[in-house]
PDB file of C-alpha atoms in Angstrom:
ATOM      1  CA  MET R   1      13.319  48.181 154.029  1.00 49.00           C
ATOM      2  CA  GLN R   2      15.987  47.049 151.596  1.00 45.00           C
ATOM      3  CA  GLN R   3      14.121  48.775 148.761  1.00 47.00           C
ATOM      4  CA  HIS R   4      13.928  51.941 150.849  1.00 46.00           C
ATOM      5  CA  PHE R   5      17.722  52.040 151.456  1.00 42.00           C
ATOM      6  CA  SER R   6      18.356  51.166 147.868  1.00 46.00           C
ATOM      7  CA  GLY R   7      16.258  54.145 146.765  1.00 47.00           C
ATOM      8  CA  LEU R   8      18.098  56.483 149.101  1.00 41.00           C
ATOM      9  CA  TRP R   9      21.470  55.203 147.857  1.00 41.00           C
ATOM     10  CA  ASN R  10      20.434  55.775 144.257  1.00 46.00           C
ATOM     11  CA  LEU R  11      19.256  59.292 145.124  1.00 39.00           C
ATOM     12  CA  LYS R  12      22.598  60.113 146.736  1.00 46.00           C
ATOM     13  CA  LEU R  13      24.464  58.797 143.726  1.00 44.00           C
ATOM     14  CA  VAL R  14      22.349  60.867 141.372  1.00 44.00           C
ATOM     15  CA  SER R  15      22.843  64.012 143.479  1.00 47.00           C
ATOM     16  CA  PHE R  16      26.620  63.439 143.635  1.00 47.00           C
ATOM     17  CA  ASP R  17      26.840  62.776 139.927  1.00 52.00           C
ATOM     18  CA  PHE R  18      25.003  66.047 139.301  1.00 49.00           C
ATOM     19  CA  LEU R  19      27.522  68.010 141.444  1.00 48.00           C
ATOM     20  CA  ILE R  20      30.649  66.744 139.664  1.00 51.00           C
ATOM     21  CA  PRO R  21      30.201  68.818 136.452  1.00 51.00           C
ATOM     22  CA  LEU R  22      29.202  71.883 138.497  1.00 49.00           C
ATOM     23  CA  MET R  23      32.352  71.629 140.607  1.00 52.00           C
ATOM     24  CA  ALA R  24      34.493  71.162 137.523  1.00 52.00           C
ATOM     25  CA  ILE R  25      33.036  74.301 135.927  1.00 50.00           C
ATOM     26  CA  PHE R  26      33.515  76.277 139.156  1.00 48.00           C
ATOM     27  CA  PHE R  27      37.196  75.328 139.530  1.00 48.00           C
ATOM     28  CA  SER R  28      37.817  75.969 135.842  1.00 51.00           C
ATOM     29  CA  LEU R  29      36.424  79.507 136.107  1.00 49.00           C
ATOM     30  CA  THR R  30      38.390  80.141 139.307  1.00 49.00           C
ATOM     31  CA  ILE R  31      41.703  79.036 137.791  1.00 46.00           C
ATOM     32  CA  THR R  32      41.072  81.012 134.604  1.00 48.00           C
ATOM     33  CA  GLY R  33      40.252  84.128 136.607  1.00 47.00           C
ATOM     34  CA  CYS R  34      43.453  83.778 138.656  1.00 47.00           C
ATOM     35  CA  ASP R  35      45.552  83.293 135.526  1.00 46.00           C
ATOM     36  CA  GLU R  36      44.088  86.395 133.913  1.00 43.00           C
ATOM     37  CA  ALA R  37      44.689  88.441 137.044  1.00 45.00           C
ATOM     38  CA  SER R  38      48.279  87.185 137.279  1.00 46.00           C
ATOM     39  CA  TYR R  39      49.287  87.783 133.657  1.00 45.00           C
ATOM     40  CA  THR R  40      47.468  90.988 132.783  1.00 48.00           C
ATOM     41  CA  PRO R  41      50.245  93.395 131.671  1.00 49.00           C
ATOM     42  CA  LYS R  42      50.544  96.564 133.699  1.00 46.00           C
ATOM     43  CA  PRO R  43      50.950  99.925 132.008  1.00 46.00           C
ATOM     44  CA  LYS R  44      54.471 101.306 132.029  1.00 47.00           C
ATOM     45  CA  GLY R  45      54.829 104.381 134.231  1.00 45.00           C
ATOM     46  CA  TYR R  46      57.451 107.115 134.497  1.00 47.00           C
ATOM     47  CA  PHE R  47      58.328 109.622 137.172  1.00 51.00           C
ATOM     48  CA  ARG R  48      57.188 113.131 136.457  1.00 63.00           C
ATOM     49  CA  ILE R  49      60.197 115.446 136.253  1.00 76.00           C
ATOM     50  CA  GLU R  50      59.774 119.136 136.954  1.00 85.00           C
ATOM     51  CA  LEU R  51      62.142 121.123 134.735  1.00 94.00           C
ATOM     52  CA  PRO R  52      63.293 124.463 136.164  1.00 95.00           C
ATOM     53  CA  GLU R  53      63.018 127.784 134.415  1.00 96.00           C
ATOM     54  CA  LYS R  54      66.072 128.585 132.309  1.00 97.00           C
ATOM     55  CA  ARG R  55      68.215 131.361 133.771  1.00 98.00           C
ATOM     56  CA  TYR R  56      71.959 131.782 133.453  1.00 99.00           C
ATOM     57  CA  ARG R  57      74.877 133.454 135.197  1.00 98.00           C
ATOM     58  CA  VAL R  58      78.469 134.045 134.145  1.00 98.00           C
ATOM     59  CA  HIS R  59      81.023 131.535 135.393  1.00 97.00           C
ATOM     60  CA  ALA R  60      84.569 132.945 135.291  1.00 95.00           C
ATOM     61  CA  PRO R  61      86.827 130.541 137.186  1.00 90.00           C
ATOM     62  CA  GLN R  62      89.960 131.943 138.752  1.00 86.00           C
ATOM     63  CA  ASN R  63      93.204 130.999 137.020  1.00 87.00           C
ATOM     64  CA  CYS R  64      91.344 129.615 133.976  1.00 94.00           C
ATOM     65  CA  PRO R  65      91.621 131.266 130.546  1.00 96.00           C
ATOM     66  CA  PHE R  66      87.920 131.197 129.742  1.00 97.00           C
ATOM     67  CA  GLU R  67      84.463 132.067 130.959  1.00 97.00           C
ATOM     68  CA  PHE R  68      80.939 131.036 129.963  1.00 98.00           C
ATOM     69  CA  GLU R  69      77.376 131.103 131.220  1.00 98.00           C
ATOM     70  CA  ILE R  70      75.974 128.271 133.328  1.00 98.00           C
ATOM     71  CA  PRO R  71      72.374 127.612 134.546  1.00 98.00           C
ATOM     72  CA  ASP R  72      71.231 129.055 137.855  1.00 98.00           C
ATOM     73  CA  TYR R  73      70.017 125.578 138.847  1.00 98.00           C
ATOM     74  CA  SER R  74      73.549 124.159 138.616  1.00 98.00           C
ATOM     75  CA  VAL R  75      76.565 124.119 140.941  1.00 97.00           C
ATOM     76  CA  MET R  76      80.150 124.173 139.633  1.00 95.00           C
ATOM     77  CA  MET R  77      82.452 121.899 141.650  1.00 92.00           C
ATOM     78  CA  ASN R  78      86.063 120.672 141.446  1.00 86.00           C
ATOM     79  CA  TYR R  79      86.565 116.979 140.787  1.00 76.00           C
ATOM     80  CA  LYS R  80      90.324 117.050 140.339  1.00 64.00           C
ATOM     81  CA  ASP R  81      93.091 118.413 142.502  1.00 66.00           C
ATOM     82  CA  SER R  82      92.214 122.098 142.560  1.00 64.00           C
ATOM     83  CA  VAL R  83      95.917 123.003 142.668  1.00 66.00           C
ATOM     84  CA  LYS R  84      97.165 120.798 139.833  1.00 75.00           C
ATOM     85  CA  GLU R  85      94.016 120.966 137.716  1.00 81.00           C
ATOM     86  CA  PRO R  86      92.118 124.129 138.659  1.00 84.00           C
ATOM     87  CA  CYS R  87      90.130 124.068 135.414  1.00 92.00           C
ATOM     88  CA  TRP R  88      88.841 120.497 135.720  1.00 93.00           C
ATOM     89  CA  ASN R  89      85.334 120.654 137.140  1.00 94.00           C
ATOM     90  CA  TYR R  90      81.893 119.143 137.031  1.00 93.00           C
ATOM     91  CA  LEU R  91      78.638 121.024 136.714  1.00 97.00           C
ATOM     92  CA  ASN R  92      76.201 119.438 139.108  1.00 97.00           C
ATOM     93  CA  PHE R  93      72.404 119.548 138.604  1.00 98.00           C
ATOM     94  CA  PRO R  94      70.995 118.463 142.012  1.00 95.00           C
ATOM     95  CA  SER R  95      67.327 118.653 141.019  1.00 94.00           C
ATOM     96  CA  LEU R  96      67.894 116.625 137.837  1.00 95.00           C
ATOM     97  CA  ASN R  97      70.390 114.093 139.209  1.00 93.00           C
ATOM     98  CA  GLY R  98      72.859 114.794 136.438  1.00 96.00           C
ATOM     99  CA  GLU R  99      76.395 116.110 135.983  1.00 97.00           C
ATOM    100  CA  ILE R 100      78.454 117.566 133.170  1.00 98.00           C
ATOM    101  CA  PHE R 101      82.136 116.759 133.583  1.00 96.00           C
ATOM    102  CA  LEU R 102      84.405 119.461 132.179  1.00 96.00           C
ATOM    103  CA  SER R 103      88.139 119.404 131.533  1.00 95.00           C
ATOM    104  CA  TYR R 104      90.433 122.074 130.104  1.00 96.00           C
ATOM    105  CA  VAL R 105      93.871 121.594 128.568  1.00 96.00           C
ATOM    106  CA  PRO R 106      96.037 124.084 126.687  1.00 97.00           C
ATOM    107  CA  VAL R 107      96.678 123.279 123.037  1.00 98.00           C
ATOM    108  CA  GLN R 108     100.379 122.596 122.452  1.00 96.00           C
ATOM    109  CA  ASN R 109     100.596 121.770 118.768  1.00 96.00           C
ATOM    110  CA  ASP R 110      98.461 118.700 119.514  1.00 97.00           C
ATOM    111  CA  LEU R 111      94.947 119.750 118.473  1.00 98.00           C
ATOM    112  CA  PRO R 112      94.407 116.737 116.148  1.00 98.00           C
ATOM    113  CA  ILE R 113      95.267 114.413 119.033  1.00 98.00           C
ATOM    114  CA  LEU R 114      92.895 116.193 121.418  1.00 98.00           C
ATOM    115  CA  THR R 115      89.984 116.149 118.968  1.00 98.00           C
ATOM    116  CA  GLU R 116      90.572 112.496 118.087  1.00 98.00           C
ATOM    117  CA  ASN R 117      90.732 111.544 121.763  1.00 97.00           C
ATOM    118  CA  SER R 118      87.370 113.246 122.290  1.00 98.00           C
ATOM    119  CA  ARG R 119      85.888 111.384 119.363  1.00 97.00           C
ATOM    120  CA  THR R 120      87.280 108.066 120.640  1.00 96.00           C
ATOM    121  CA  LEU R 121      85.773 108.645 124.095  1.00 96.00           C
ATOM    122  CA  ALA R 122      82.368 109.397 122.579  1.00 96.00           C
ATOM    123  CA  TYR R 123      82.406 106.350 120.316  1.00 94.00           C
ATOM    124  CA  LYS R 124      83.393 104.045 123.173  1.00 91.00           C
ATOM    125  CA  HIS R 125      79.652 104.024 123.935  1.00 86.00           C
ATOM    126  CA  THR R 126      78.853 102.396 120.577  1.00 81.00           C
ATOM    127  CA  VAL R 127      78.152  99.045 122.261  1.00 80.00           C
ATOM    128  CA  LYS R 128      75.157 100.454 124.158  1.00 82.00           C
ATOM    129  CA  ALA R 129      74.239 103.294 121.785  1.00 84.00           C
ATOM    130  CA  ASP R 130      71.495 103.154 119.154  1.00 87.00           C
ATOM    131  CA  ALA R 131      73.180 105.910 117.202  1.00 91.00           C
ATOM    132  CA  ILE R 132      75.758 108.679 117.587  1.00 93.00           C
ATOM    133  CA  ASN R 133      75.100 111.992 115.820  1.00 96.00           C
ATOM    134  CA  GLU R 134      77.653 114.761 115.447  1.00 97.00           C
ATOM    135  CA  SER R 135      76.740 118.463 115.323  1.00 98.00           C
ATOM    136  CA  VAL R 136      79.342 121.063 114.401  1.00 97.00           C
ATOM    137  CA  VAL R 137      79.679 124.128 116.665  1.00 97.00           C
ATOM    138  CA  GLU R 138      80.980 127.437 115.355  1.00 96.00           C
ATOM    139  CA  THR R 139      80.382 130.859 116.910  1.00 94.00           C
ATOM    140  CA  ASN R 140      81.322 134.402 115.975  1.00 93.00           C
ATOM    141  CA  THR R 141      83.468 134.600 119.135  1.00 91.00           C
ATOM    142  CA  GLY R 142      86.070 132.096 117.912  1.00 93.00           C
ATOM    143  CA  VAL R 143      84.617 128.861 119.322  1.00 97.00           C
ATOM    144  CA  TYR R 144      84.710 125.685 117.244  1.00 98.00           C
ATOM    145  CA  GLY R 145      83.723 122.196 118.286  1.00 98.00           C
ATOM    146  CA  ILE R 146      81.462 119.178 117.982  1.00 98.00           C
ATOM    147  CA  ILE R 147      78.519 117.908 120.065  1.00 99.00           C
ATOM    148  CA  TYR R 148      78.029 114.123 120.118  1.00 98.00           C
ATOM    149  CA  ASP R 149      74.449 112.998 120.784  1.00 96.00           C
ATOM    150  CA  ILE R 150      74.561 109.384 121.976  1.00 94.00           C
ATOM    151  CA  GLY R 151      71.236 107.528 121.796  1.00 90.00           C
ATOM    152  CA  GLY R 152      70.163 104.337 123.549  1.00 87.00           C
ATOM    153  CA  ASN R 153      71.333 102.979 126.899  1.00 87.00           C
ATOM    154  CA  ALA R 154      74.759 104.603 126.854  1.00 87.00           C
ATOM    155  CA  ALA R 155      76.111 105.841 130.201  1.00 88.00           C
ATOM    156  CA  SER R 156      76.795 109.286 128.697  1.00 92.00           C
ATOM    157  CA  SER R 157      74.043 110.860 126.584  1.00 94.00           C
ATOM    158  CA  VAL R 158      75.885 113.945 125.303  1.00 97.00           C
ATOM    159  CA  GLN R 159      79.598 114.676 124.881  1.00 98.00           C
ATOM    160  CA  PHE R 160      81.304 117.661 123.305  1.00 99.00           C
ATOM    161  CA  TYR R 161      84.463 119.678 122.889  1.00 99.00           C
ATOM    162  CA  ALA R 162      85.198 123.334 122.141  1.00 99.00           C
ATOM    163  CA  THR R 163      88.410 125.010 121.032  1.00 99.00           C
ATOM    164  CA  ASP R 164      89.823 128.177 119.492  1.00 98.00           C
ATOM    165  CA  SER R 165      92.000 125.950 117.259  1.00 96.00           C
ATOM    166  CA  SER R 166      95.253 127.361 118.613  1.00 97.00           C
ATOM    167  CA  LYS R 167      95.478 127.724 122.434  1.00 98.00           C
ATOM    168  CA  HIS R 168      92.452 126.375 124.289  1.00 98.00           C
ATOM    169  CA  PHE R 169      90.553 123.084 124.449  1.00 99.00           C
ATOM    170  CA  ILE R 170      87.548 122.204 126.627  1.00 98.00           C
ATOM    171  CA  ARG R 171      85.900 118.790 126.713  1.00 98.00           C
ATOM    172  CA  GLY R 172      82.619 117.841 128.416  1.00 98.00           C
ATOM    173  CA  ALA R 173      80.403 114.797 129.014  1.00 98.00           C
ATOM    174  CA  LEU R 174      76.888 114.525 130.451  1.00 98.00           C
ATOM    175  CA  TYR R 175      76.136 111.733 132.912  1.00 96.00           C
ATOM    176  CA  PHE R 176      73.187 110.841 135.175  1.00 94.00           C
ATOM    177  CA  ASN R 177      73.397 109.292 138.623  1.00 91.00           C
ATOM    178  CA  VAL R 178      70.755 106.677 137.684  1.00 87.00           C
ATOM    179  CA  PRO R 179      70.777 103.650 135.362  1.00 84.00           C
ATOM    180  CA  PRO R 180      70.371 104.666 131.683  1.00 74.00           C
ATOM    181  CA  GLN R 181      66.665 104.861 130.821  1.00 78.00           C
ATOM    182  CA  PRO R 182      66.399 106.719 127.508  1.00 73.00           C
ATOM    183  CA  ASP R 183      62.594 106.914 127.482  1.00 79.00           C
ATOM    184  CA  SER R 184      62.171 108.453 130.920  1.00 84.00           C
ATOM    185  CA  LEU R 185      65.355 110.586 130.720  1.00 90.00           C
ATOM    186  CA  ALA R 186      64.676 111.938 127.229  1.00 92.00           C
ATOM    187  CA  PRO R 187      63.045 115.245 128.394  1.00 94.00           C
ATOM    188  CA  VAL R 188      65.939 115.930 130.779  1.00 95.00           C
ATOM    189  CA  ILE R 189      68.556 115.102 128.146  1.00 95.00           C
ATOM    190  CA  ARG R 190      66.934 117.542 125.693  1.00 96.00           C
ATOM    191  CA  PHE R 191      66.698 120.140 128.443  1.00 97.00           C
ATOM    192  CA  LEU R 192      70.368 119.890 129.425  1.00 98.00           C
ATOM    193  CA  ARG R 193      71.528 119.698 125.830  1.00 98.00           C
ATOM    194  CA  ARG R 194      70.132 123.198 125.326  1.00 98.00           C
ATOM    195  CA  ASP R 195      72.190 124.282 128.347  1.00 98.00           C
ATOM    196  CA  ILE R 196      75.296 122.770 126.725  1.00 98.00           C
ATOM    197  CA  GLU R 197      74.559 124.707 123.529  1.00 98.00           C
ATOM    198  CA  HIS R 198      74.178 127.887 125.574  1.00 98.00           C
ATOM    199  CA  MET R 199      77.454 127.268 127.412  1.00 98.00           C
ATOM    200  CA  LEU R 200      79.346 126.742 124.169  1.00 98.00           C
ATOM    201  CA  SER R 201      77.782 129.806 122.546  1.00 97.00           C
ATOM    202  CA  THR R 202      78.838 132.031 125.461  1.00 98.00           C
ATOM    203  CA  ILE R 203      82.473 130.881 125.812  1.00 98.00           C
ATOM    204  CA  LYS R 204      84.960 133.733 125.853  1.00 96.00           C
ATOM    205  CA  TRP R 205      88.656 132.956 125.723  1.00 96.00           C
ATOM    206  CA  LYS R 206      91.132 135.003 127.787  1.00 91.00           C
TER     207      LYS R 206
END
């Protein structure tokens, strides 16, 4: 009887010893599989943005000494006191979640100050910008200015000014109502920059 129980005990020990390495392998594979599932990088995705067809209409604000063409998919709105500053506006793009802030001031022998102020405001974004490029604007209708393309995570992607060098000065800045994401916003920035070029090329002073 003692031999019988001794044999059974040895059999159980052998069976248990055989299971230990199998269990170790099983848990090792399980943990490895979980780690791989947890740390597999996910592809970066972006929202698809539908860009509207480009069409323009003339914007000739009352009591302002200028007019220019703006996109049909935009809405011109006042953002200053309409009595004190009737020519301070912002061009809202509801479908693109962006705005171009526009301000007008008459030139009073202070053109160098106005242009330098515009440059200073553009270069305030240097901390977040990858680069700032300047493009000169000059039309055959007496419009001169500069467009500032501001790359990187800057709050404003494009700024500009336009003047006739003697009486009129318009400044503008493009902003989006979302955190700066240059990769996903790049198509919209390029799209609206063309609208800015069109606006500047169609300015007529009064």
